[in-house]
Amino acid sequence: MTRGDVETLSKHGQWVNRVEGEEELSQGYASKEEAIEEGRRLAEATGSMHTVRDAQPTGVVTDEQDPERMARERRSGSDGDADGADDVIAVEDLP
């Protein structure tokens, strides 16, 4: 991908537009359709390429900071990761 290219993809069930090299323009959307529409509009406005990476529907948007999940993990003494790494993934960290 070239700087400014827009990629629409699902990240943990939430659709996002990732802008190569311009992370401040990257955003999340409530639906796949909305993300694709906005991705196309952004790519057209900036004269860049738009790519959609399809994903299997999960039916669930996961929330890595779900308070109930975090409380359960604290009670069980586990954070869900064998290595203790943080599960939060920023849009900038997407491949």
PDB file of N, CA and C in Angstrom:
ATOM      1  N   MET A   1       0.839  -1.184   0.000  1.00  0.00           N
ATOM      2  CA  MET A   1       0.000   0.000   0.000  1.00  0.00           C
ATOM      3  C   MET A   1       0.879   1.239   0.000  1.00  0.00           C
ATOM      4  N   THR A   2       0.394   2.250  -0.643  1.00  0.00           N
ATOM      5  CA  THR A   2       1.089   3.528  -0.729  1.00  0.00           C
ATOM      6  C   THR A   2       0.515   4.490   0.304  1.00  0.00           C
ATOM      7  N   ARG A   3       1.331   5.420   0.759  1.00  0.00           N
ATOM      8  CA  ARG A   3       0.877   6.411   1.736  1.00  0.00           C
ATOM      9  C   ARG A   3      -0.431   7.042   1.252  1.00  0.00           C
ATOM     10  N   GLY A   4      -1.423   7.072   2.148  1.00  0.00           N
ATOM     11  CA  GLY A   4      -2.718   7.664   1.833  1.00  0.00           C
ATOM     12  C   GLY A   4      -3.754   6.654   1.360  1.00  0.00           C
ATOM     13  N   ASP A   5      -3.316   5.440   0.976  1.00  0.00           N
ATOM     14  CA  ASP A   5      -4.276   4.420   0.551  1.00  0.00           C
ATOM     15  C   ASP A   5      -5.165   4.041   1.733  1.00  0.00           C
ATOM     16  N   VAL A   6      -6.425   3.744   1.429  1.00  0.00           N
ATOM     17  CA  VAL A   6      -7.415   3.433   2.453  1.00  0.00           C
ATOM     18  C   VAL A   6      -7.737   1.943   2.396  1.00  0.00           C
ATOM     19  N   GLU A   7      -7.691   1.301   3.556  1.00  0.00           N
ATOM     20  CA  GLU A   7      -8.021  -0.116   3.651  1.00  0.00           C
ATOM     21  C   GLU A   7      -9.166  -0.268   4.647  1.00  0.00           C
ATOM     22  N   THR A   8     -10.255  -0.919   4.207  1.00  0.00           N
ATOM     23  CA  THR A   8     -11.399  -1.185   5.065  1.00  0.00           C
ATOM     24  C   THR A   8     -11.317  -2.636   5.505  1.00  0.00           C
ATOM     25  N   LEU A   9     -11.348  -2.869   6.836  1.00  0.00           N
ATOM     26  CA  LEU A   9     -11.231  -4.224   7.350  1.00  0.00           C
ATOM     27  C   LEU A   9     -11.944  -4.355   8.685  1.00  0.00           C
ATOM     28  N   SER A  10     -12.215  -5.605   9.062  1.00  0.00           N
ATOM     29  CA  SER A  10     -12.844  -5.889  10.342  1.00  0.00           C
ATOM     30  C   SER A  10     -11.763  -6.161  11.374  1.00  0.00           C
ATOM     31  N   LYS A  11     -11.886  -5.498  12.515  1.00  0.00           N
ATOM     32  CA  LYS A  11     -10.947  -5.703  13.611  1.00  0.00           C
ATOM     33  C   LYS A  11     -11.759  -6.055  14.853  1.00  0.00           C
ATOM     34  N   HIS A  12     -11.732  -7.325  15.236  1.00  0.00           N
ATOM     35  CA  HIS A  12     -12.509  -7.818  16.378  1.00  0.00           C
ATOM     36  C   HIS A  12     -13.989  -7.515  16.207  1.00  0.00           C
ATOM     37  N   GLY A  13     -14.500  -7.605  14.980  1.00  0.00           N
ATOM     38  CA  GLY A  13     -15.923  -7.391  14.732  1.00  0.00           C
ATOM     39  C   GLY A  13     -16.314  -5.960  14.456  1.00  0.00           C
ATOM     40  N   GLN A  14     -15.410  -5.016  14.618  1.00  0.00           N
ATOM     41  CA  GLN A  14     -15.710  -3.621  14.302  1.00  0.00           C
ATOM     42  C   GLN A  14     -15.018  -3.270  13.000  1.00  0.00           C
ATOM     43  N   TRP A  15     -15.749  -2.622  12.107  1.00  0.00           N
ATOM     44  CA  TRP A  15     -15.180  -2.239  10.812  1.00  0.00           C
ATOM     45  C   TRP A  15     -14.447  -0.918  10.939  1.00  0.00           C
ATOM     46  N   VAL A  16     -13.235  -0.887  10.392  1.00  0.00           N
ATOM     47  CA  VAL A  16     -12.395   0.304  10.466  1.00  0.00           C
ATOM     48  C   VAL A  16     -11.838   0.637   9.090  1.00  0.00           C
ATOM     49  N   ASN A  17     -11.556   1.907   8.913  1.00  0.00           N
ATOM     50  CA  ASN A  17     -10.800   2.368   7.745  1.00  0.00           C
ATOM     51  C   ASN A  17      -9.430   2.758   8.253  1.00  0.00           C
ATOM     52  N   ARG A  18      -8.431   2.105   7.705  1.00  0.00           N
ATOM     53  CA  ARG A  18      -7.040   2.368   8.066  1.00  0.00           C
ATOM     54  C   ARG A  18      -6.413   3.117   6.896  1.00  0.00           C
ATOM     55  N   VAL A  19      -5.814   4.272   7.184  1.00  0.00           N
ATOM     56  CA  VAL A  19      -5.186   5.087   6.148  1.00  0.00           C
ATOM     57  C   VAL A  19      -3.682   4.944   6.286  1.00  0.00           C
ATOM     58  N   GLU A  20      -3.056   4.374   5.281  1.00  0.00           N
ATOM     59  CA  GLU A  20      -1.610   4.110   5.294  1.00  0.00           C
ATOM     60  C   GLU A  20      -0.827   5.406   5.496  1.00  0.00           C
ATOM     61  N   GLY A  21      -0.020   5.432   6.559  1.00  0.00           N
ATOM     62  CA  GLY A  21       0.852   6.574   6.815  1.00  0.00           C
ATOM     63  C   GLY A  21       0.158   7.809   7.348  1.00  0.00           C
ATOM     64  N   GLU A  22      -1.156   7.763   7.535  1.00  0.00           N
ATOM     65  CA  GLU A  22      -1.919   8.914   8.034  1.00  0.00           C
ATOM     66  C   GLU A  22      -2.903   8.414   9.079  1.00  0.00           C
ATOM     67  N   GLU A  23      -2.360   7.865  10.160  1.00  0.00           N
ATOM     68  CA  GLU A  23      -3.184   7.196  11.162  1.00  0.00           C
ATOM     69  C   GLU A  23      -4.255   8.104  11.769  1.00  0.00           C
ATOM     70  N   GLU A  24      -4.028   9.414  11.788  1.00  0.00           N
ATOM     71  CA  GLU A  24      -5.015  10.332  12.352  1.00  0.00           C
ATOM     72  C   GLU A  24      -6.319  10.326  11.556  1.00  0.00           C
ATOM     73  N   LEU A  25      -6.282   9.854  10.307  1.00  0.00           N
ATOM     74  CA  LEU A  25      -7.485   9.768   9.475  1.00  0.00           C
ATOM     75  C   LEU A  25      -8.203   8.434   9.633  1.00  0.00           C
ATOM     76  N   SER A  26      -7.594   7.473  10.325  1.00  0.00           N
ATOM     77  CA  SER A  26      -8.186   6.152  10.524  1.00  0.00           C
ATOM     78  C   SER A  26      -9.347   6.263  11.510  1.00  0.00           C
ATOM     79  N   GLN A  27     -10.462   5.538  11.210  1.00  0.00           N
ATOM     80  CA  GLN A  27     -11.649   5.607  12.056  1.00  0.00           C
ATOM     81  C   GLN A  27     -12.364   4.266  12.091  1.00  0.00           C
ATOM     82  N   GLY A  28     -13.176   4.058  13.133  1.00  0.00           N
ATOM     83  CA  GLY A  28     -14.021   2.884  13.258  1.00  0.00           C
ATOM     84  C   GLY A  28     -15.460   3.235  12.914  1.00  0.00           C
ATOM     85  N   TYR A  29     -16.241   2.228  12.493  1.00  0.00           N
ATOM     86  CA  TYR A  29     -17.625   2.448  12.066  1.00  0.00           C
ATOM     87  C   TYR A  29     -18.543   1.389  12.646  1.00  0.00           C
ATOM     88  N   ALA A  30     -19.823   1.712  12.725  1.00  0.00           N
ATOM     89  CA  ALA A  30     -20.825   0.813  13.295  1.00  0.00           C
ATOM     90  C   ALA A  30     -21.138  -0.365  12.375  1.00  0.00           C
ATOM     91  N   SER A  31     -20.952  -0.207  11.074  1.00  0.00           N
ATOM     92  CA  SER A  31     -21.289  -1.289  10.151  1.00  0.00           C
ATOM     93  C   SER A  31     -20.273  -1.378   9.014  1.00  0.00           C
ATOM     94  N   LYS A  32     -20.238  -2.529   8.378  1.00  0.00           N
ATOM     95  CA  LYS A  32     -19.368  -2.757   7.228  1.00  0.00           C
ATOM     96  C   LYS A  32     -19.735  -1.795   6.097  1.00  0.00           C
ATOM     97  N   GLU A  33     -21.027  -1.663   5.852  1.00  0.00           N
ATOM     98  CA  GLU A  33     -21.498  -0.804   4.760  1.00  0.00           C
ATOM     99  C   GLU A  33     -21.064   0.640   4.954  1.00  0.00           C
ATOM    100  N   GLU A  34     -21.207   1.138   6.194  1.00  0.00           N
ATOM    101  CA  GLU A  34     -20.799   2.515   6.493  1.00  0.00           C
ATOM    102  C   GLU A  34     -19.294   2.691   6.301  1.00  0.00           C
ATOM    103  N   ALA A  35     -18.514   1.713   6.754  1.00  0.00           N
ATOM    104  CA  ALA A  35     -17.061   1.793   6.615  1.00  0.00           C
ATOM    105  C   ALA A  35     -16.653   1.791   5.146  1.00  0.00           C
ATOM    106  N   ILE A  36     -17.276   0.931   4.346  1.00  0.00           N
ATOM    107  CA  ILE A  36     -16.941   0.872   2.916  1.00  0.00           C
ATOM    108  C   ILE A  36     -17.306   2.180   2.227  1.00  0.00           C
ATOM    109  N   GLU A  37     -18.497   2.693   2.514  1.00  0.00           N
ATOM    110  CA  GLU A  37     -18.931   3.950   1.901  1.00  0.00           C
ATOM    111  C   GLU A  37     -17.978   5.093   2.238  1.00  0.00           C
ATOM    112  N   GLU A  38     -17.620   5.204   3.519  1.00  0.00           N
ATOM    113  CA  GLU A  38     -16.709   6.277   3.949  1.00  0.00           C
ATOM    114  C   GLU A  38     -15.292   6.044   3.420  1.00  0.00           C
ATOM    115  N   GLY A  39     -14.858   4.785   3.348  1.00  0.00           N
ATOM    116  CA  GLY A  39     -13.545   4.479   2.790  1.00  0.00           C
ATOM    117  C   GLY A  39     -13.440   4.886   1.327  1.00  0.00           C
ATOM    118  N   ARG A  40     -14.474   4.580   0.567  1.00  0.00           N
ATOM    119  CA  ARG A  40     -14.500   4.978  -0.854  1.00  0.00           C
ATOM    120  C   ARG A  40     -14.481   6.490  -0.997  1.00  0.00           C
ATOM    121  N   ARG A  41     -15.298   7.165  -0.160  1.00  0.00           N
ATOM    122  CA  ARG A  41     -15.365   8.624  -0.222  1.00  0.00           C
ATOM    123  C   ARG A  41     -14.003   9.241   0.105  1.00  0.00           C
ATOM    124  N   LEU A  42     -13.364   8.745   1.149  1.00  0.00           N
ATOM    125  CA  LEU A  42     -12.061   9.267   1.556  1.00  0.00           C
ATOM    126  C   LEU A  42     -11.013   9.025   0.474  1.00  0.00           C
ATOM    127  N   ALA A  43     -10.989   7.821  -0.078  1.00  0.00           N
ATOM    128  CA  ALA A  43     -10.016   7.507  -1.124  1.00  0.00           C
ATOM    129  C   ALA A  43     -10.239   8.385  -2.360  1.00  0.00           C
ATOM    130  N   GLU A  44     -11.494   8.584  -2.718  1.00  0.00           N
ATOM    131  CA  GLU A  44     -11.800   9.431  -3.879  1.00  0.00           C
ATOM    132  C   GLU A  44     -11.375  10.877  -3.623  1.00  0.00           C
ATOM    133  N   ALA A  45     -11.646  11.378  -2.421  1.00  0.00           N
ATOM    134  CA  ALA A  45     -11.307  12.763  -2.084  1.00  0.00           C
ATOM    135  C   ALA A  45      -9.802  13.003  -2.080  1.00  0.00           C
ATOM    136  N   THR A  46      -9.031  11.981  -1.714  1.00  0.00           N
ATOM    137  CA  THR A  46      -7.579  12.143  -1.640  1.00  0.00           C
ATOM    138  C   THR A  46      -6.851  11.585  -2.858  1.00  0.00           C
ATOM    139  N   GLY A  47      -7.598  11.001  -3.796  1.00  0.00           N
ATOM    140  CA  GLY A  47      -6.981  10.446  -5.000  1.00  0.00           C
ATOM    141  C   GLY A  47      -6.160   9.192  -4.728  1.00  0.00           C
ATOM    142  N   SER A  48      -6.572   8.439  -3.724  1.00  0.00           N
ATOM    143  CA  SER A  48      -5.827   7.225  -3.371  1.00  0.00           C
ATOM    144  C   SER A  48      -6.646   5.977  -3.684  1.00  0.00           C
ATOM    145  N   MET A  49      -6.034   4.822  -3.439  1.00  0.00           N
ATOM    146  CA  MET A  49      -6.673   3.540  -3.696  1.00  0.00           C
ATOM    147  C   MET A  49      -7.462   3.095  -2.464  1.00  0.00           C
ATOM    148  N   HIS A  50      -8.607   2.429  -2.696  1.00  0.00           N
ATOM    149  CA  HIS A  50      -9.402   1.882  -1.595  1.00  0.00           C
ATOM    150  C   HIS A  50      -9.475   0.372  -1.741  1.00  0.00           C
ATOM    151  N   THR A  51      -9.143  -0.346  -0.665  1.00  0.00           N
ATOM    152  CA  THR A  51      -9.177  -1.805  -0.641  1.00  0.00           C
ATOM    153  C   THR A  51     -10.074  -2.253   0.494  1.00  0.00           C
ATOM    154  N   VAL A  52     -10.924  -3.263   0.223  1.00  0.00           N
ATOM    155  CA  VAL A  52     -11.768  -3.839   1.266  1.00  0.00           C
ATOM    156  C   VAL A  52     -11.279  -5.243   1.540  1.00  0.00           C
ATOM    157  N   ARG A  53     -10.922  -5.512   2.787  1.00  0.00           N
ATOM    158  CA  ARG A  53     -10.526  -6.851   3.201  1.00  0.00           C
ATOM    159  C   ARG A  53     -11.735  -7.489   3.875  1.00  0.00           C
ATOM    160  N   ASP A  54     -12.330  -8.473   3.221  1.00  0.00           N
ATOM    161  CA  ASP A  54     -13.536  -9.104   3.740  1.00  0.00           C
ATOM    162  C   ASP A  54     -13.213  -9.983   4.937  1.00  0.00           C
ATOM    163  N   ALA A  55     -14.213 -10.220   5.776  1.00  0.00           N
ATOM    164  CA  ALA A  55     -14.039 -11.056   6.966  1.00  0.00           C
ATOM    165  C   ALA A  55     -15.305 -11.852   7.199  1.00  0.00           C
ATOM    166  N   GLN A  56     -15.165 -12.989   7.849  1.00  0.00           N
ATOM    167  CA  GLN A  56     -16.324 -13.784   8.222  1.00  0.00           C
ATOM    168  C   GLN A  56     -17.102 -13.027   9.302  1.00  0.00           C
ATOM    169  N   PRO A  57     -18.416 -12.924   9.165  1.00  0.00           N
ATOM    170  CA  PRO A  57     -19.184 -12.230  10.199  1.00  0.00           C
ATOM    171  C   PRO A  57     -19.178 -13.002  11.509  1.00  0.00           C
ATOM    172  N   THR A  58     -18.999 -12.276  12.595  1.00  0.00           N
ATOM    173  CA  THR A  58     -19.015 -12.896  13.911  1.00  0.00           C
ATOM    174  C   THR A  58     -20.306 -12.593  14.649  1.00  0.00           C
ATOM    175  N   GLY A  59     -20.978 -11.507  14.243  1.00  0.00           N
ATOM    176  CA  GLY A  59     -22.202 -11.106  14.912  1.00  0.00           C
ATOM    177  C   GLY A  59     -21.965 -10.370  16.213  1.00  0.00           C
ATOM    178  N   VAL A  60     -20.694 -10.214  16.595  1.00  0.00           N
ATOM    179  CA  VAL A  60     -20.380  -9.593  17.881  1.00  0.00           C
ATOM    180  C   VAL A  60     -19.208  -8.631  17.710  1.00  0.00           C
ATOM    181  N   VAL A  61     -19.364  -7.432  18.241  1.00  0.00           N
ATOM    182  CA  VAL A  61     -18.242  -6.507  18.342  1.00  0.00           C
ATOM    183  C   VAL A  61     -17.656  -6.725  19.728  1.00  0.00           C
ATOM    184  N   THR A  62     -16.402  -7.117  19.781  1.00  0.00           N
ATOM    185  CA  THR A  62     -15.796  -7.380  21.082  1.00  0.00           C
ATOM    186  C   THR A  62     -15.258  -6.097  21.669  1.00  0.00           C
ATOM    187  N   ASP A  63     -15.324  -6.003  22.985  1.00  0.00           N
ATOM    188  CA  ASP A  63     -14.805  -4.844  23.694  1.00  0.00           C
ATOM    189  C   ASP A  63     -13.713  -5.340  24.624  1.00  0.00           C
ATOM    190  N   GLU A  64     -12.475  -5.062  24.266  1.00  0.00           N
ATOM    191  CA  GLU A  64     -11.350  -5.544  25.054  1.00  0.00           C
ATOM    192  C   GLU A  64     -11.360  -4.953  26.462  1.00  0.00           C
ATOM    193  N   GLN A  65     -12.075  -3.853  26.681  1.00  0.00           N
ATOM    194  CA  GLN A  65     -12.117  -3.207  27.984  1.00  0.00           C
ATOM    195  C   GLN A  65     -13.445  -3.449  28.688  1.00  0.00           C
ATOM    196  N   ASP A  66     -14.144  -4.529  28.372  1.00  0.00           N
ATOM    197  CA  ASP A  66     -15.418  -4.873  28.984  1.00  0.00           C
ATOM    198  C   ASP A  66     -15.229  -5.016  30.497  1.00  0.00           C
ATOM    199  N   PRO A  67     -15.886  -4.167  31.309  1.00  0.00           N
ATOM    200  CA  PRO A  67     -15.681  -4.192  32.756  1.00  0.00           C
ATOM    201  C   PRO A  67     -16.027  -5.543  33.384  1.00  0.00           C
ATOM    202  N   GLU A  68     -17.099  -6.189  32.918  1.00  0.00           N
ATOM    203  CA  GLU A  68     -17.478  -7.487  33.491  1.00  0.00           C
ATOM    204  C   GLU A  68     -16.407  -8.530  33.203  1.00  0.00           C
ATOM    205  N   ARG A  69     -15.893  -8.543  31.992  1.00  0.00           N
ATOM    206  CA  ARG A  69     -14.839  -9.499  31.625  1.00  0.00           C
ATOM    207  C   ARG A  69     -13.595  -9.252  32.475  1.00  0.00           C
ATOM    208  N   MET A  70     -13.241  -7.984  32.620  1.00  0.00           N
ATOM    209  CA  MET A  70     -12.049  -7.645  33.391  1.00  0.00           C
ATOM    210  C   MET A  70     -12.216  -8.070  34.853  1.00  0.00           C
ATOM    211  N   ALA A  71     -13.424  -7.886  35.428  1.00  0.00           N
ATOM    212  CA  ALA A  71     -13.672  -8.287  36.813  1.00  0.00           C
ATOM    213  C   ALA A  71     -13.563  -9.806  36.952  1.00  0.00           C
ATOM    214  N   ARG A  72     -14.122 -10.554  36.001  1.00  0.00           N
ATOM    215  CA  ARG A  72     -14.019 -12.017  36.039  1.00  0.00           C
ATOM    216  C   ARG A  72     -12.566 -12.456  35.992  1.00  0.00           C
ATOM    217  N   GLU A  73     -11.776 -11.809  35.131  1.00  0.00           N
ATOM    218  CA  GLU A  73     -10.370 -12.179  34.996  1.00  0.00           C
ATOM    219  C   GLU A  73      -9.590 -11.843  36.262  1.00  0.00           C
ATOM    220  N   ARG A  74      -9.914 -10.721  36.907  1.00  0.00           N
ATOM    221  CA  ARG A  74      -9.244 -10.371  38.158  1.00  0.00           C
ATOM    222  C   ARG A  74      -9.554 -11.402  39.237  1.00  0.00           C
ATOM    223  N   ARG A  75     -10.834 -11.813  39.312  1.00  0.00           N
ATOM    224  CA  ARG A  75     -11.231 -12.813  40.305  1.00  0.00           C
ATOM    225  C   ARG A  75     -10.536 -14.145  40.061  1.00  0.00           C
ATOM    226  N   SER A  76     -10.358 -14.503  38.770  1.00  0.00           N
ATOM    227  CA  SER A  76      -9.738 -15.791  38.457  1.00  0.00           C
ATOM    228  C   SER A  76      -8.220 -15.698  38.455  1.00  0.00           C
ATOM    229  N   GLY A  77      -7.682 -14.475  38.540  1.00  0.00           N
ATOM    230  CA  GLY A  77      -6.230 -14.292  38.534  1.00  0.00           C
ATOM    231  C   GLY A  77      -5.624 -14.406  37.154  1.00  0.00           C
ATOM    232  N   SER A  78      -6.462 -14.289  36.121  1.00  0.00           N
ATOM    233  CA  SER A  78      -5.980 -14.413  34.747  1.00  0.00           C
ATOM    234  C   SER A  78      -6.396 -13.200  33.950  1.00  0.00           C
ATOM    235  N   ASP A  79      -5.528 -12.780  33.033  1.00  0.00           N
ATOM    236  CA  ASP A  79      -5.900 -11.705  32.116  1.00  0.00           C
ATOM    237  C   ASP A  79      -6.232 -12.255  30.747  1.00  0.00           C
ATOM    238  N   GLY A  80      -6.269 -13.580  30.600  1.00  0.00           N
ATOM    239  CA  GLY A  80      -6.615 -14.197  29.333  1.00  0.00           C
ATOM    240  C   GLY A  80      -5.442 -14.441  28.432  1.00  0.00           C
ATOM    241  N   ASP A  81      -4.284 -13.882  28.764  1.00  0.00           N
ATOM    242  CA  ASP A  81      -3.087 -14.056  27.944  1.00  0.00           C
ATOM    243  C   ASP A  81      -2.075 -14.880  28.703  1.00  0.00           C
ATOM    244  N   ALA A  82      -1.512 -15.853  28.029  1.00  0.00           N
ATOM    245  CA  ALA A  82      -0.474 -16.660  28.660  1.00  0.00           C
ATOM    246  C   ALA A  82       0.763 -15.816  28.934  1.00  0.00           C
ATOM    247  N   ASP A  83       1.030 -14.837  28.071  1.00  0.00           N
ATOM    248  CA  ASP A  83       2.249 -14.041  28.220  1.00  0.00           C
ATOM    249  C   ASP A  83       2.027 -12.748  28.993  1.00  0.00           C
ATOM    250  N   GLY A  84       0.782 -12.478  29.392  1.00  0.00           N
ATOM    251  CA  GLY A  84       0.493 -11.276  30.162  1.00  0.00           C
ATOM    252  C   GLY A  84       0.439 -10.018  29.324  1.00  0.00           C
ATOM    253  N   ALA A  85       0.455 -10.144  28.008  1.00  0.00           N
ATOM    254  CA  ALA A  85       0.433  -8.977  27.123  1.00  0.00           C
ATOM    255  C   ALA A  85      -0.934  -8.310  27.149  1.00  0.00           C
ATOM    256  N   ASP A  86      -0.961  -7.039  26.880  1.00  0.00           N
ATOM    257  CA  ASP A  86      -2.184  -6.270  26.817  1.00  0.00           C
ATOM    258  C   ASP A  86      -2.940  -6.616  25.540  1.00  0.00           C
ATOM    259  N   ASP A  87      -4.273  -6.770  25.638  1.00  0.00           N
ATOM    260  CA  ASP A  87      -5.086  -7.165  24.492  1.00  0.00           C
ATOM    261  C   ASP A  87      -5.523  -5.994  23.619  1.00  0.00           C
ATOM    262  N   VAL A  88      -5.357  -4.769  24.073  1.00  0.00           N
ATOM    263  CA  VAL A  88      -5.831  -3.622  23.322  1.00  0.00           C
ATOM    264  C   VAL A  88      -4.956  -3.430  22.089  1.00  0.00           C
ATOM    265  N   ILE A  89      -5.617  -3.299  20.933  1.00  0.00           N
ATOM    266  CA  ILE A  89      -4.876  -3.109  19.686  1.00  0.00           C
ATOM    267  C   ILE A  89      -5.364  -1.810  19.067  1.00  0.00           C
ATOM    268  N   ALA A  90      -4.491  -0.869  18.915  1.00  0.00           N
ATOM    269  CA  ALA A  90      -4.825   0.412  18.301  1.00  0.00           C
ATOM    270  C   ALA A  90      -4.892   0.261  16.795  1.00  0.00           C
ATOM    271  N   VAL A  91      -5.652   1.121  16.146  1.00  0.00           N
ATOM    272  CA  VAL A  91      -5.765   1.080  14.687  1.00  0.00           C
ATOM    273  C   VAL A  91      -4.397   1.182  14.051  1.00  0.00           C
ATOM    274  N   GLU A  92      -3.498   1.966  14.652  1.00  0.00           N
ATOM    275  CA  GLU A  92      -2.160   2.140  14.107  1.00  0.00           C
ATOM    276  C   GLU A  92      -1.363   0.837  14.103  1.00  0.00           C
ATOM    277  N   ASP A  93      -1.748  -0.123  14.953  1.00  0.00           N
ATOM    278  CA  ASP A  93      -1.018  -1.380  15.053  1.00  0.00           C
ATOM    279  C   ASP A  93      -1.480  -2.432  14.056  1.00  0.00           C
ATOM    280  N   LEU A  94      -2.495  -2.104  13.255  1.00  0.00           N
ATOM    281  CA  LEU A  94      -3.000  -3.076  12.283  1.00  0.00           C
ATOM    282  C   LEU A  94      -1.961  -3.331  11.211  1.00  0.00           C
ATOM    283  N   PRO A  95      -1.945  -4.546  10.656  1.00  0.00           N
ATOM    284  CA  PRO A  95      -0.945  -4.849   9.619  1.00  0.00           C
ATOM    285  C   PRO A  95      -1.155  -4.046   8.364  1.00  0.00           C
TER     286      PRO A  95
END
